[in-house]
Coordinates of N, CA and C in Angstrom, one line a residue:
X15 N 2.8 -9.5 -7.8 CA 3.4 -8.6 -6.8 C 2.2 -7.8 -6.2
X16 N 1.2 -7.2 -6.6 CA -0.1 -6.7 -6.7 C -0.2 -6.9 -5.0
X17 N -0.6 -8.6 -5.6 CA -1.6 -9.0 -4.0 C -0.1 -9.2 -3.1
X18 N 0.9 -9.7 -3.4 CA 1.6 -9.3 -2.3 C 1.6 -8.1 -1.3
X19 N 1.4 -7.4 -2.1 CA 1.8 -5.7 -1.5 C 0.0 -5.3 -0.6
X20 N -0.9 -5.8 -1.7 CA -2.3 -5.9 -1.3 C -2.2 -6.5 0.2
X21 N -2.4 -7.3 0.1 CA -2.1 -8.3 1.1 C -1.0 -7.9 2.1
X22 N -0.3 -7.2 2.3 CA 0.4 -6.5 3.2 C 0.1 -5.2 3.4
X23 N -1.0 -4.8 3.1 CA -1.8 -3.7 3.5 C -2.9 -4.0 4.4
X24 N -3.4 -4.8 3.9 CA -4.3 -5.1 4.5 C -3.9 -5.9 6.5
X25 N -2.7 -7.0 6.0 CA -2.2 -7.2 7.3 C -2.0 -6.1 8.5
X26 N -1.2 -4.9 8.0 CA -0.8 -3.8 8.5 C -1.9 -2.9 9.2
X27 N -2.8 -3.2 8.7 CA -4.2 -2.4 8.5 C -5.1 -3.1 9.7
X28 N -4.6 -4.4 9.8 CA -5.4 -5.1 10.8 C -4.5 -5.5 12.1
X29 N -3.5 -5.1 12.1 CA -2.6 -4.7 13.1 C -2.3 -3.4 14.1
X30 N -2.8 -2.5 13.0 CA -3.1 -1.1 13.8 C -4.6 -1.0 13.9
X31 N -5.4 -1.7 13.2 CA -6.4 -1.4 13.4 C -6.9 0.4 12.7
X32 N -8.3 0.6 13.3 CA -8.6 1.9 12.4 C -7.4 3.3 12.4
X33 N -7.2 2.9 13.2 CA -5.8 4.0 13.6 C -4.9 4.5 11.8
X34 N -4.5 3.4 11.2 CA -3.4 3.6 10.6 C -3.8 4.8 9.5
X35 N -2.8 5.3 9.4 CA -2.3 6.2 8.2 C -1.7 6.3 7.2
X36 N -2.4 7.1 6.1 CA -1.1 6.1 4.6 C -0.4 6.8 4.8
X37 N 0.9 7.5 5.6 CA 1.7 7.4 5.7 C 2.4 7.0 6.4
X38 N 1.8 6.2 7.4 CA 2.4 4.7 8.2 C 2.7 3.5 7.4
X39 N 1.3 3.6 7.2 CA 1.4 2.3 6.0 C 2.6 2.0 5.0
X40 N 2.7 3.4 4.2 CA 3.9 3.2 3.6 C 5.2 3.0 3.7
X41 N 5.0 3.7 5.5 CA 6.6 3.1 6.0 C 6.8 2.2 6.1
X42 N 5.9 1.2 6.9 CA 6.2 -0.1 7.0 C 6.1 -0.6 5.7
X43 N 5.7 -0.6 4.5 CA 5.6 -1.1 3.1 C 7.1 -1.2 2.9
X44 N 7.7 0.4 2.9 CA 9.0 0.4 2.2 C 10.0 -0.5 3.2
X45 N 9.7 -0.9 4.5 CA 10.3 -1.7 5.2 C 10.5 -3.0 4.6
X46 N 9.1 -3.4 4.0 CA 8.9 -4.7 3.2 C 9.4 -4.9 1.9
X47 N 9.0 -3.7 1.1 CA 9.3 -4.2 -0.6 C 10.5 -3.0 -0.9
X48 N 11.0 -3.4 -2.2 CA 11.7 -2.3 -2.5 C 10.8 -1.1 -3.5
X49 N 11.7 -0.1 -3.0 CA 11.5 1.5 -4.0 C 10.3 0.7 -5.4
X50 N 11.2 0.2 -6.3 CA 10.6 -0.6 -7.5 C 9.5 -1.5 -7.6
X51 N 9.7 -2.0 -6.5 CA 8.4 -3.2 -6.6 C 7.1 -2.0 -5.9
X52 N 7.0 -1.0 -5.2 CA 5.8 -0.3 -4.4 C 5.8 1.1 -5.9
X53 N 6.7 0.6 -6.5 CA 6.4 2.0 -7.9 C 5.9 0.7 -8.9
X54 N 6.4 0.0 -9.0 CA 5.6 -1.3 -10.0 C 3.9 -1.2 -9.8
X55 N 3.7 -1.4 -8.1 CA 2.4 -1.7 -7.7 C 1.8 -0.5 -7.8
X56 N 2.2 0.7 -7.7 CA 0.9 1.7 -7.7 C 0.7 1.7 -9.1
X57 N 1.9 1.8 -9.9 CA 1.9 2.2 -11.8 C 0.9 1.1 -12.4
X58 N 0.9 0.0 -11.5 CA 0.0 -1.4 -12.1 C -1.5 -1.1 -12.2
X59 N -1.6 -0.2 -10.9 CA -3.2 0.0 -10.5 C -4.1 1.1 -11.1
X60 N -2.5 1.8 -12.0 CA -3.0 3.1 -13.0 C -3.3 4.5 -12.0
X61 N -2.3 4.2 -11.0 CA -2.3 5.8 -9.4 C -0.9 6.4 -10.1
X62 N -1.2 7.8 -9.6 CA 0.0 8.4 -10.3 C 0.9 8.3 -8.9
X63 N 0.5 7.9 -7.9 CA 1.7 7.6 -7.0 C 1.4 6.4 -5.7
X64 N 2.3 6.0 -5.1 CA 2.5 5.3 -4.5 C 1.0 5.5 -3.3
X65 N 1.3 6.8 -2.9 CA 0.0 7.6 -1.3 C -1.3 7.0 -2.0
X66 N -1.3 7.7 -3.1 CA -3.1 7.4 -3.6 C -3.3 5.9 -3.5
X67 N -2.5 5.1 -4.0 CA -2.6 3.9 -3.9 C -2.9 2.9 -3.0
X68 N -2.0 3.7 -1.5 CA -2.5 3.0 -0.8 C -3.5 3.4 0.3
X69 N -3.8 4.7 0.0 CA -5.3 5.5 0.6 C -6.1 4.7 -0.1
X70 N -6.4 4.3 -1.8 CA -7.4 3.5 -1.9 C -7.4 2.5 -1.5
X71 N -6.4 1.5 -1.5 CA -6.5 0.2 -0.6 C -7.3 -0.4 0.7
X72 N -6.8 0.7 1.0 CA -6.9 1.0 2.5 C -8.7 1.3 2.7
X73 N -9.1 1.8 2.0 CA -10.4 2.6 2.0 C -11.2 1.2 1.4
X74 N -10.8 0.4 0.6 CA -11.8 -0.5 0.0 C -11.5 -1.7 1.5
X75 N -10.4 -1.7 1.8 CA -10.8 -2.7 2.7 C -11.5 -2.5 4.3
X76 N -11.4 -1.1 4.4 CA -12.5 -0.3 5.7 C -13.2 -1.0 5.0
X77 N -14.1 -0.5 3.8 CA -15.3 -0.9 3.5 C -16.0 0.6 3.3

């Protein structure tokens, strides 16, 4: 589920380009996965929440 969600960060990310915001990001996430699967994926990555999770995402794939 990881790289699913990975992987739809990164899509999202290259759709808006530098623009996006993790709290864009997340909206469209929760459009995609449910509540449980986006609390599975941050809890997997050892983030105490969903935001940090995908601020770091997001930041490793800027570069």
């Amino acid at each position: 589920m990881n790289h699913k969600i990975s992987a739809a960060i990164g899509d999202i990310l290259e759709s808006q380009g530098g623009s996006l915001t993790v709290t864009e990001a997340i909206s469209k996430l929760k459009g995609m996965f449910s509540d449980a699967e986006l609390e599975e994926f941050y809890k997997e990555l050892n983030f105490p929440d969903l935001e940090q999770a995908v601020q770091a995402i997001i930041s490793d794939i800027k570069g």
